[in-house]
Short mmCIF file of C-alpha atoms in Angstrom, two decimals:
data_model
loop_
_atom_site.label_atom_id
_atom_site.label_comp_id
_atom_site.label_asym_id
_atom_site.label_seq_id
_atom_site.Cartn_x
_atom_site.Cartn_y
_atom_site.Cartn_z
CA UNK A 29 -39.57 34.18 9.94
CA UNK A 30 -42.63 32.23 11.00
CA UNK A 31 -46.15 33.25 10.20
CA UNK A 32 -49.19 32.64 12.37
CA UNK A 33 -51.51 30.15 10.68
CA UNK A 34 -55.25 30.00 11.27
CA UNK A 35 -57.43 27.19 12.58
CA UNK A 36 -59.52 27.36 9.40
CA UNK A 37 -56.45 26.24 7.43
CA UNK A 38 -56.64 22.87 9.21
CA UNK A 39 -60.31 22.35 10.00
CA UNK A 40 -63.12 22.93 7.53
CA UNK A 41 -66.78 23.80 8.14
CA UNK A 42 -69.03 20.85 8.74
CA UNK B 24 -88.05 23.37 27.12
CA UNK B 25 -84.60 23.19 28.57
CA UNK B 26 -83.75 22.56 32.22
CA UNK B 27 -80.26 21.60 33.33
CA UNK B 28 -79.50 21.25 37.02
CA UNK B 29 -75.90 21.11 38.08
CA UNK B 30 -75.30 20.42 41.78
CA UNK B 31 -71.65 21.37 41.50
CA UNK B 32 -72.43 24.84 40.17
CA UNK B 33 -68.86 25.99 40.71
CA UNK B 34 -67.90 23.90 37.67
CA UNK B 35 -69.94 26.18 35.43
CA UNK B 36 -68.37 29.26 37.02
CA UNK B 37 -64.91 27.81 36.32
CA UNK B 38 -65.85 26.92 32.74
CA UNK B 39 -66.84 30.51 32.02
CA UNK B 40 -63.63 31.84 33.53
CA UNK B 41 -61.75 29.36 31.31
CA UNK B 42 -63.22 30.55 28.01
CA UNK B 43 -64.32 34.16 28.35
CA UNK B 44 -60.89 35.64 27.75
CA UNK B 45 -60.54 33.81 24.43
CA UNK B 46 -64.05 34.17 23.05
CA UNK B 47 -66.46 37.12 23.30
CA UNK B 48 -69.74 35.69 21.97
CA UNK B 49 -70.65 32.06 21.41
CA UNK B 50 -73.54 29.69 20.83
CA UNK B 51 -74.15 27.15 23.59
CA UNK B 52 -75.63 24.03 21.99
CA UNK B 53 -77.89 21.79 23.95
CA UNK B 54 -78.80 18.28 22.81
CA UNK B 55 -79.45 14.85 24.29
CA UNK B 56 -75.67 14.35 24.41
CA UNK B 57 -75.00 17.36 26.57
CA UNK B 58 -74.27 21.03 26.82
CA UNK B 59 -71.55 22.08 24.41
CA UNK B 60 -69.86 24.99 22.75
CA UNK B 61 -67.43 25.44 19.90
CA UNK B 62 -66.00 28.85 19.13
CA UNK B 63 -62.95 30.52 17.66
CA UNK B 64 -61.20 33.61 18.95
CA UNK B 65 -61.68 36.75 16.86
CA UNK B 66 -58.48 36.20 14.87
CA UNK B 67 -59.34 32.53 14.10
CA UNK B 68 -56.02 31.35 15.50
CA UNK B 69 -57.47 29.38 18.41
CA UNK B 70 -60.61 27.34 18.93
CA UNK B 71 -62.27 26.19 22.12
CA UNK B 72 -64.53 23.14 22.38
CA UNK B 73 -66.49 22.48 25.56
CA UNK B 74 -68.56 19.43 26.42
CA UNK B 75 -70.57 18.85 29.59
CA UNK B 76 -72.25 15.47 29.13
CA UNK B 77 -75.91 15.15 30.06
CA UNK B 78 -75.12 12.31 32.52
CA UNK B 79 -73.07 14.74 34.60
CA UNK B 80 -76.13 16.84 35.45
CA UNK B 81 -78.42 15.92 38.33
CA UNK B 82 -81.37 16.73 36.10
CA UNK B 83 -81.12 17.14 32.33
CA UNK B 84 -84.11 17.96 30.22
CA UNK B 85 -83.65 19.08 26.63
CA UNK B 86 -86.77 18.42 24.55
CA UNK B 87 -85.13 19.42 21.28
CA UNK B 88 -81.78 20.69 20.13
CA UNK B 89 -81.32 24.30 21.07
CA UNK B 90 -78.59 26.79 20.27
CA UNK B 91 -78.36 29.79 22.56
CA UNK B 92 -76.19 32.77 21.62
CA UNK B 93 -74.60 34.46 24.61
CA UNK B 94 -72.04 37.11 25.36
CA UNK B 95 -69.61 35.25 27.59
CA UNK B 96 -68.68 38.33 29.57
CA UNK B 97 -72.34 38.74 30.48
CA UNK B 98 -72.73 35.05 31.38
CA UNK B 99 -69.68 35.38 33.60
CA UNK B 100 -71.20 38.45 35.31
CA UNK B 101 -74.35 36.44 36.05
CA UNK B 102 -72.51 33.34 37.29
CA UNK B 103 -70.26 35.39 39.53
CA UNK B 104 -73.44 36.12 41.52
CA UNK B 105 -73.73 32.41 42.36
CA UNK B 106 -72.07 31.21 45.54
CA UNK B 107 -69.29 28.67 45.14
CA UNK B 108 -71.43 25.94 46.78
CA UNK B 109 -74.64 26.88 44.96
CA UNK B 110 -76.61 24.53 42.76
CA UNK B 111 -77.04 26.13 39.34
CA UNK B 112 -80.00 25.44 37.04
CA UNK B 113 -80.09 26.71 33.45
CA UNK B 114 -83.61 27.14 32.05
CA UNK B 115 -84.98 28.24 28.69
CA UNK B 116 -88.33 27.92 26.96
CA UNK B 117 -88.56 26.96 23.29
CA UNK B 118 -88.44 30.04 21.11
CA UNK B 119 -87.60 32.31 24.02
CA UNK B 120 -85.01 35.04 23.61
CA UNK B 121 -83.85 34.73 27.20
CA UNK B 122 -82.12 32.17 29.40
CA UNK B 123 -82.53 31.94 33.18
CA UNK B 124 -79.81 30.98 35.62
CA UNK B 125 -81.19 29.86 38.96
CA UNK B 126 -78.91 29.68 41.99
CA UNK B 127 -79.87 27.68 45.08
CA UNK B 128 -77.82 27.72 48.25
CA UNK B 129 -76.91 24.24 49.52
CA UNK B 130 -79.46 24.34 52.35
CA UNK B 131 -82.15 25.85 50.09
CA UNK B 132 -82.55 29.00 52.18
CA UNK B 133 -81.70 31.32 49.31
CA UNK B 134 -82.94 31.04 45.75
CA UNK B 135 -82.07 33.57 43.07
CA UNK B 136 -82.91 33.74 39.41
CA UNK B 137 -81.09 35.81 36.87
CA UNK B 138 -82.60 36.18 33.41
CA UNK B 139 -80.28 37.06 30.56
CA UNK B 140 -81.06 38.16 27.01
CA UNK B 141 -79.89 35.83 24.26
CA UNK B 142 -78.34 37.08 21.04
CA UNK B 143 -78.13 35.92 17.42
CA UNK B 144 -74.62 34.82 16.62
CA UNK B 145 -73.45 33.72 13.21
CA UNK B 146 -70.77 31.16 13.79
CA UNK B 147 -69.49 28.42 11.55
CA UNK B 148 -69.09 25.01 13.13
CA UNK B 149 -65.83 23.36 12.15
CA UNK B 150 -65.38 19.63 11.74
CA UNK B 151 -62.49 18.43 13.87
CA UNK B 152 -61.23 15.12 12.49
CA UNK B 153 -59.94 12.43 14.83
CA UNK B 154 -56.18 12.36 14.56
CA UNK B 155 -53.29 10.20 15.65
CA UNK B 156 -50.87 12.55 17.37
CA UNK B 157 -47.08 12.15 17.16
CA UNK B 158 -46.75 12.96 20.83
CA UNK B 159 -49.05 13.38 23.82
CA UNK B 160 -47.72 14.95 27.02
CA UNK B 161 -49.69 14.72 30.26
CA UNK B 162 -48.52 16.90 33.09
CA UNK B 163 -49.80 18.79 36.15
CA UNK B 164 -51.91 21.70 34.91
CA UNK B 165 -50.33 24.07 37.44
CA UNK B 166 -46.87 23.21 36.12
CA UNK B 167 -47.93 23.93 32.52
CA UNK B 168 -49.46 27.26 33.60
CA UNK B 169 -46.27 28.20 35.41
CA UNK B 170 -44.13 27.39 32.36
CA UNK B 171 -46.32 29.45 30.00
CA UNK B 172 -46.34 32.40 32.40
CA UNK B 173 -42.58 32.28 33.02
CA UNK B 174 -41.68 32.01 29.34
CA UNK B 175 -43.98 34.85 28.33
CA UNK B 176 -41.91 37.23 30.44
CA UNK B 177 -38.97 36.42 28.13
CA UNK B 178 -40.48 35.94 24.67
CA UNK B 179 -43.68 35.95 22.62
CA UNK B 180 -43.48 32.46 21.14
CA UNK B 181 -42.63 29.04 22.49
CA UNK B 182 -41.12 26.09 20.67
CA UNK B 183 -42.49 22.87 22.14
CA UNK B 184 -40.26 19.91 21.29
CA UNK B 185 -40.89 16.33 22.31
CA UNK B 186 -38.10 13.77 22.14
CA UNK B 187 -37.44 10.60 24.07
CA UNK B 188 -35.53 12.79 26.56
CA UNK B 189 -38.67 14.71 27.51
CA UNK B 190 -40.62 17.79 26.49
CA UNK B 191 -38.75 21.06 26.01
CA UNK B 192 -40.33 24.52 26.08
CA UNK B 193 -38.04 27.18 24.58
CA UNK B 194 -38.37 30.89 23.98
CA UNK B 195 -36.20 33.82 22.98
CA UNK B 196 -36.64 37.56 23.37
CA UNK B 197 -34.74 40.85 23.55
CA UNK B 198 -33.33 40.12 27.01
CA UNK B 199 -32.24 36.53 26.37
CA UNK B 200 -33.44 32.98 25.98
CA UNK B 201 -35.03 30.29 28.14
CA UNK B 202 -35.38 26.52 27.97
CA UNK B 203 -37.44 24.38 30.32
CA UNK B 204 -37.20 20.62 30.01
CA UNK B 205 -39.69 18.33 31.73
CA UNK B 206 -38.69 14.68 31.83
CA UNK B 207 -41.11 11.83 32.08
CA UNK B 208 -41.74 11.23 35.77
CA UNK B 209 -44.14 8.48 36.73
CA UNK B 210 -42.63 7.78 40.16
CA UNK B 211 -44.67 10.31 42.09
CA UNK B 212 -46.94 9.91 45.11
CA UNK B 213 -50.08 10.94 43.27
CA UNK B 214 -50.94 10.19 39.64
CA UNK B 215 -51.95 13.82 39.04
CA UNK B 216 -48.38 14.90 39.77
CA UNK B 217 -46.90 12.72 37.03
CA UNK B 218 -45.48 13.82 33.72
CA UNK B 219 -46.14 11.16 31.11
CA UNK B 220 -44.91 11.34 27.53
CA UNK B 221 -46.37 9.10 24.85
CA UNK B 222 -44.26 9.61 21.76
CA UNK B 223 -44.66 7.94 18.37
CA UNK B 224 -41.98 10.17 16.82
CA UNK B 225 -40.19 13.39 17.79
CA UNK B 226 -42.10 16.58 17.05
CA UNK B 227 -41.33 20.29 17.34
CA UNK B 228 -43.84 23.12 16.86
CA UNK B 229 -43.93 26.87 17.48
CA UNK B 230 -46.86 28.67 19.14
CA UNK B 231 -47.82 32.14 20.30
CA UNK B 232 -47.53 32.21 24.09
CA UNK B 233 -50.40 34.62 24.65
CA UNK B 234 -52.92 32.01 23.50
CA UNK B 235 -51.39 29.28 25.64
CA UNK B 236 -51.53 31.63 28.61
CA UNK B 237 -55.19 32.24 27.89
CA UNK B 238 -55.81 28.45 27.82
CA UNK B 239 -54.32 28.12 31.30
CA UNK B 240 -57.37 29.98 32.69
CA UNK B 241 -58.83 26.44 32.70
CA UNK B 242 -56.29 25.28 35.31
CA UNK B 243 -58.86 25.29 38.19
CA UNK B 244 -60.94 22.73 36.23
CA UNK B 245 -58.38 19.94 36.30
CA UNK B 246 -55.22 18.92 38.10
CA UNK B 247 -53.73 17.65 34.86
CA UNK B 248 -53.51 18.84 31.28
CA UNK B 249 -52.76 16.91 28.11
CA UNK B 250 -50.93 18.46 25.18
CA UNK B 251 -51.26 16.62 21.86
CA UNK B 252 -48.84 17.50 19.09
CA UNK B 253 -48.46 16.61 15.44
CA UNK B 254 -46.30 18.45 12.93
CA UNK B 255 -49.11 19.34 10.56
CA UNK B 256 -51.93 20.03 13.02
CA UNK B 257 -52.99 22.54 15.65
CA UNK B 258 -51.92 21.56 19.17
CA UNK B 259 -54.72 20.30 21.41
CA UNK B 260 -54.57 21.40 25.05
CA UNK B 261 -57.16 19.45 26.98
CA UNK B 262 -58.48 19.90 30.51
CA UNK B 263 -60.79 17.10 31.56
CA UNK B 264 -63.77 18.05 33.69
CA UNK B 265 -64.23 15.20 36.16
CA UNK B 266 -67.11 12.85 35.22
CA UNK B 267 -68.57 15.43 32.85
CA UNK B 268 -66.48 16.18 29.82
CA UNK B 269 -63.72 18.55 28.82
CA UNK B 270 -62.52 21.91 27.68
CA UNK B 271 -60.25 21.50 24.65
CA UNK B 272 -58.29 24.30 23.10
CA UNK B 273 -56.84 24.08 19.60
CA UNK B 274 -54.06 26.45 18.59
CA UNK B 275 -52.75 26.86 15.05
CA UNK B 276 -48.95 26.70 14.88
CA UNK B 277 -46.61 29.37 13.57
CA UNK B 278 -45.31 28.04 10.28
CA UNK B 279 -42.36 28.82 7.98
CA UNK B 280 -43.32 31.31 5.29
#
């Protein structure tokens, strides 16, 4: 089973 | 004071159609560099980044950096009132809570202005690091749109795999499975019809098709699309806007639990 990851997991604020 | 005059106003209409399905409200940022936007969809799975460089406008005046919060559905309603050949000018005064869209017909016999209320939007700006991608696929944008649409009638997710054989789009659903392979094809009459695969190493990633389908709303902006893939990064789906900039979509992959 695959889970949807989020953009914020890869890119951080800044 | 902000005044941006775009002779090819239809570009702006197409840009709005390309992003309004994904994002509801967003800040448009205006600086000396250009007119830009970065926003995530409500579930933070996808991100859109738009840049229209200042050099692409016939007239570009932006006295100081300005961020204007807008509901994209409302912007789209306003821009749909512009004719496809109209010149569009975006105007705003410093500190104003409104933005004005002015539409001029090509022979100047009709001039309309539409004033829209701005809104305060809290949005975090994400830093997107430059990355070396394992594979970059360039293909006709219409072909990519067709593949995403066709596969979404079979399944909800797509596995995009790049090998030296080509790029494979696979899905599976209750009624069956589907695989579409596109091979590199540079021997075409026009460069925009080519499929070009630059691969450093094979890569395979899984994505939700509904987001990719939403990205393909940008198809009218460019004849070609580039898809950049790396195993530990969101895919980048880029539509270049001729002489002006780009719309880039980032989509987080589905990962093993």
